[in-house]
mmCIF file of N, CA and C in Angstrom:
data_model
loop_
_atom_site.group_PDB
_atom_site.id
_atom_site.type_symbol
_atom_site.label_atom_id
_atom_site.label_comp_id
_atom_site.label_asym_id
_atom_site.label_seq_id
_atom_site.Cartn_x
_atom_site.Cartn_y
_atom_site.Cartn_z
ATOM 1 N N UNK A 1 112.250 134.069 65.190
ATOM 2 C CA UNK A 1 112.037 133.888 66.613
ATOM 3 C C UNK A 1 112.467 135.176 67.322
ATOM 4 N N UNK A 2 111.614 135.888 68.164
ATOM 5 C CA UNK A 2 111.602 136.792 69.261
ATOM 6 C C UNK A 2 112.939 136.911 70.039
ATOM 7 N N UNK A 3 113.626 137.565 70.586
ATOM 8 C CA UNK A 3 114.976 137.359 71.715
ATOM 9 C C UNK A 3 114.378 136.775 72.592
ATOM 10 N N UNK A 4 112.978 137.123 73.074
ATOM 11 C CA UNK A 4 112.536 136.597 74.311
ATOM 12 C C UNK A 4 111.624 135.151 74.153
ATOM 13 N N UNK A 5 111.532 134.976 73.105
ATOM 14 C CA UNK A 5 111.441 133.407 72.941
ATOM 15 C C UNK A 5 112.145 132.556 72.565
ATOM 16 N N UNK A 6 113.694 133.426 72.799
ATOM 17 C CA UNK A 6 114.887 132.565 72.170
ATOM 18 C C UNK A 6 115.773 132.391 73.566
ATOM 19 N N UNK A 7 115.480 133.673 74.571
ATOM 20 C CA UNK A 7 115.740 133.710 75.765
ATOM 21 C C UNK A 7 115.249 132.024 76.670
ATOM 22 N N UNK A 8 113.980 132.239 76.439
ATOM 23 C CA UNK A 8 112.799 131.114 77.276
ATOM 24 C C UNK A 8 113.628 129.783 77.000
ATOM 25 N N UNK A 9 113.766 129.891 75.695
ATOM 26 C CA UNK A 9 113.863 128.432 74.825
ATOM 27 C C UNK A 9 115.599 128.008 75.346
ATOM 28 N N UNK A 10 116.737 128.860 75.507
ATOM 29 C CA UNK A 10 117.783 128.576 76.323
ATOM 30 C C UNK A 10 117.540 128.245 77.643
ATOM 31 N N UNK A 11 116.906 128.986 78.606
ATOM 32 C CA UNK A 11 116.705 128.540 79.889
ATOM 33 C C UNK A 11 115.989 127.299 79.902
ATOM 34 N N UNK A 12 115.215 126.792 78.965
ATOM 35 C CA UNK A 12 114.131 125.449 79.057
ATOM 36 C C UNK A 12 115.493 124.391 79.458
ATOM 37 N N UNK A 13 116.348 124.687 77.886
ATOM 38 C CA UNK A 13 117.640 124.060 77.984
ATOM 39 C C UNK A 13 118.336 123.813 78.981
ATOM 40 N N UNK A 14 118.523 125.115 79.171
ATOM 41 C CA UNK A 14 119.862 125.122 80.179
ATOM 42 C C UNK A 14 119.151 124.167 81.677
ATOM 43 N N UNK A 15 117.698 124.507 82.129
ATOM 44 C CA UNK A 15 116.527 123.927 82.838
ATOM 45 C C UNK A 15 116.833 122.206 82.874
ATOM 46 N N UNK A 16 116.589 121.560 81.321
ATOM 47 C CA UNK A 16 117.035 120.266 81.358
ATOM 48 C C UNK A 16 118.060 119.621 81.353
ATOM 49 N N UNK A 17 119.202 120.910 81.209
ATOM 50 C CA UNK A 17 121.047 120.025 81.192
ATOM 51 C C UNK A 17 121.389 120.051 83.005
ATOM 52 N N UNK A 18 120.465 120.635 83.651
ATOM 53 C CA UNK A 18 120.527 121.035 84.981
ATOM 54 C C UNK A 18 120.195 119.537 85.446
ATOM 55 N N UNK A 19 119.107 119.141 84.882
ATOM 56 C CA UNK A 19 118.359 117.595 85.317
ATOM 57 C C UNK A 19 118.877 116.369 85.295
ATOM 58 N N UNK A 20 119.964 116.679 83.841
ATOM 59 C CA UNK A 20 120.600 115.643 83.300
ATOM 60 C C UNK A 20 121.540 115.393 83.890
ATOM 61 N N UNK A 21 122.466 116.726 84.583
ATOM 62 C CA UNK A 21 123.768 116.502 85.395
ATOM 63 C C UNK A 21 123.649 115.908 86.904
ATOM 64 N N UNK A 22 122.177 116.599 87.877
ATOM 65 C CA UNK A 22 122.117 115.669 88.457
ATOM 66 C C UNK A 22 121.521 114.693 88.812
ATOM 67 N N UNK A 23 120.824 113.798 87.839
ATOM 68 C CA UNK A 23 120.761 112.390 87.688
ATOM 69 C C UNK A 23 121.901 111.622 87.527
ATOM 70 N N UNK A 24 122.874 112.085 86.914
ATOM 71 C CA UNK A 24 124.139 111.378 85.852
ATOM 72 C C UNK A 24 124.974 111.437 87.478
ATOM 73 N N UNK A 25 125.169 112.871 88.152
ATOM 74 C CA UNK A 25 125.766 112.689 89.192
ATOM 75 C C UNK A 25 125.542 111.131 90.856
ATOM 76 N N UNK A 26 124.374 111.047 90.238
ATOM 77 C CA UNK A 26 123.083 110.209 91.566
ATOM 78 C C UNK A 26 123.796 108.916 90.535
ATOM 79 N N UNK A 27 123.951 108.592 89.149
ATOM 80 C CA UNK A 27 123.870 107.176 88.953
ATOM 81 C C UNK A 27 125.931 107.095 89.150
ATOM 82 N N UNK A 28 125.519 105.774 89.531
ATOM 83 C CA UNK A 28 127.247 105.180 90.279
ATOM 84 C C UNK A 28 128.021 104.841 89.302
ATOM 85 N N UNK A 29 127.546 104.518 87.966
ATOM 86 C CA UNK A 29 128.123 103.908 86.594
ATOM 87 C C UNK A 29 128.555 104.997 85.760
ATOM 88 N N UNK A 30 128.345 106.406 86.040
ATOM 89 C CA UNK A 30 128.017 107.257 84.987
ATOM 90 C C UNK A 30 129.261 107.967 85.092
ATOM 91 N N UNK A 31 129.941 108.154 83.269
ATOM 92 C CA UNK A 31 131.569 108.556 83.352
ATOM 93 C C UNK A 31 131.844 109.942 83.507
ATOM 94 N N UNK A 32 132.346 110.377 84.159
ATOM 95 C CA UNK A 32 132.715 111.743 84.897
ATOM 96 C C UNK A 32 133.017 112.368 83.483
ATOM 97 N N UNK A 33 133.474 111.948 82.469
ATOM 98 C CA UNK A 33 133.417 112.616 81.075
ATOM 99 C C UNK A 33 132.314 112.941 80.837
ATOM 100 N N UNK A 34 131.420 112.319 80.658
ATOM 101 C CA UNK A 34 130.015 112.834 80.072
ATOM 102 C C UNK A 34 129.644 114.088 81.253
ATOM 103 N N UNK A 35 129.410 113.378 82.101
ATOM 104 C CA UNK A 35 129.393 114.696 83.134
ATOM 105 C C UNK A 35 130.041 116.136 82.968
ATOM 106 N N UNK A 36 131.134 115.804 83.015
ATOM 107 C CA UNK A 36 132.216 117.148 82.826
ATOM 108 C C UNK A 36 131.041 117.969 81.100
ATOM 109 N N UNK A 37 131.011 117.002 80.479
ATOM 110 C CA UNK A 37 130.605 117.658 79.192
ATOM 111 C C UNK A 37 129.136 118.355 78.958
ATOM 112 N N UNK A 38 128.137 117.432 79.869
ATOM 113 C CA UNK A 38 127.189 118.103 80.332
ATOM 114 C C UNK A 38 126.871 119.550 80.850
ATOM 115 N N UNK A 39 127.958 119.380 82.135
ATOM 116 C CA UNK A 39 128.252 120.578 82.843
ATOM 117 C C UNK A 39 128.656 122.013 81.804
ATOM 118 N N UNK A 40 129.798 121.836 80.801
ATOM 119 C CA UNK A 40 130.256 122.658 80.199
ATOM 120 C C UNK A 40 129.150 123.090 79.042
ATOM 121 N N UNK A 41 128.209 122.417 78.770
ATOM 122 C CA UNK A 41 127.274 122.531 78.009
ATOM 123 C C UNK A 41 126.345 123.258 78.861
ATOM 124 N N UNK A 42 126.005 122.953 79.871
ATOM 125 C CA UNK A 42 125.284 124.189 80.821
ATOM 126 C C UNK A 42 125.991 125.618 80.857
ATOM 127 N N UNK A 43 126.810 125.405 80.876
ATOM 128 C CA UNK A 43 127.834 126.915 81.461
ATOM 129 C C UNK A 43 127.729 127.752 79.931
ATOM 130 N N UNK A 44 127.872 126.684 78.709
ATOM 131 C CA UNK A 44 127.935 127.910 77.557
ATOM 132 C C UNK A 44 126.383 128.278 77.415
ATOM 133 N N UNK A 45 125.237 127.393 77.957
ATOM 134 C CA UNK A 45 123.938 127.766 77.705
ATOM 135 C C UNK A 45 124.157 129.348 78.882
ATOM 136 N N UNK A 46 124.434 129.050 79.887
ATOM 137 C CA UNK A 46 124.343 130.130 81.220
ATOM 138 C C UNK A 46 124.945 131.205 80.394
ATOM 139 N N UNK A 47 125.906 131.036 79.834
ATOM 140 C CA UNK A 47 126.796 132.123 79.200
ATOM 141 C C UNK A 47 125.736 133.325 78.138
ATOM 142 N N UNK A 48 125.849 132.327 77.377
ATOM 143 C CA UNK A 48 124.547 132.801 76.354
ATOM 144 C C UNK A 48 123.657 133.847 76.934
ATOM 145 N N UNK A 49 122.966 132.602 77.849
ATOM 146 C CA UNK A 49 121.837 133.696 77.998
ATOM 147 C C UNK A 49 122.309 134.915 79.030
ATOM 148 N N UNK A 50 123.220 135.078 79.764
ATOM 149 C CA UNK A 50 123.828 136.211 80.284
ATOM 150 C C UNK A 50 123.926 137.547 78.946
ATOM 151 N N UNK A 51 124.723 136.849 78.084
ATOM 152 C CA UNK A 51 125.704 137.673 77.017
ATOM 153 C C UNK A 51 123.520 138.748 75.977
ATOM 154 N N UNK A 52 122.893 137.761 76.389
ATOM 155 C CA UNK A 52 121.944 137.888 75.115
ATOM 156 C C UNK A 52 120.819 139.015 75.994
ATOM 157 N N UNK A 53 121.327 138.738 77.649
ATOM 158 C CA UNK A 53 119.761 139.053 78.581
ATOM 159 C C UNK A 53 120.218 140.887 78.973
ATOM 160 N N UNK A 54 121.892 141.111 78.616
ATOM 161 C CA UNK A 54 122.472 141.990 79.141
ATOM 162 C C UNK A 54 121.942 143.316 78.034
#
């Protein structure tokens, strides 16, 4: 795989953990753990692709 189709393929990611956090944030049942873990799972995708785009 290409950097820049490995680039795309993180942002798709990072794109749908974005979706997931705020839906999870919108539902009233949903445990601020998963959330928190979501979130941190975005930040190492953000990370990544910073560390990979530089």
């Amino acid at each position: 795989m290409s950097l820049g189709a490995h680039l795309q393929e993180l942002r798709k990611k990072h794109e749908h953990l974005s979706e997931r956090v705020e839906q999870a944030q919108r539902s009233p049942g949903m445990d601020e753990l998963a959330i928190r873990d979501l979130k941190k799972q975005k930040l190492r995708l953000k990370e990544e692709i910073s560390r990979l785009d530089s």
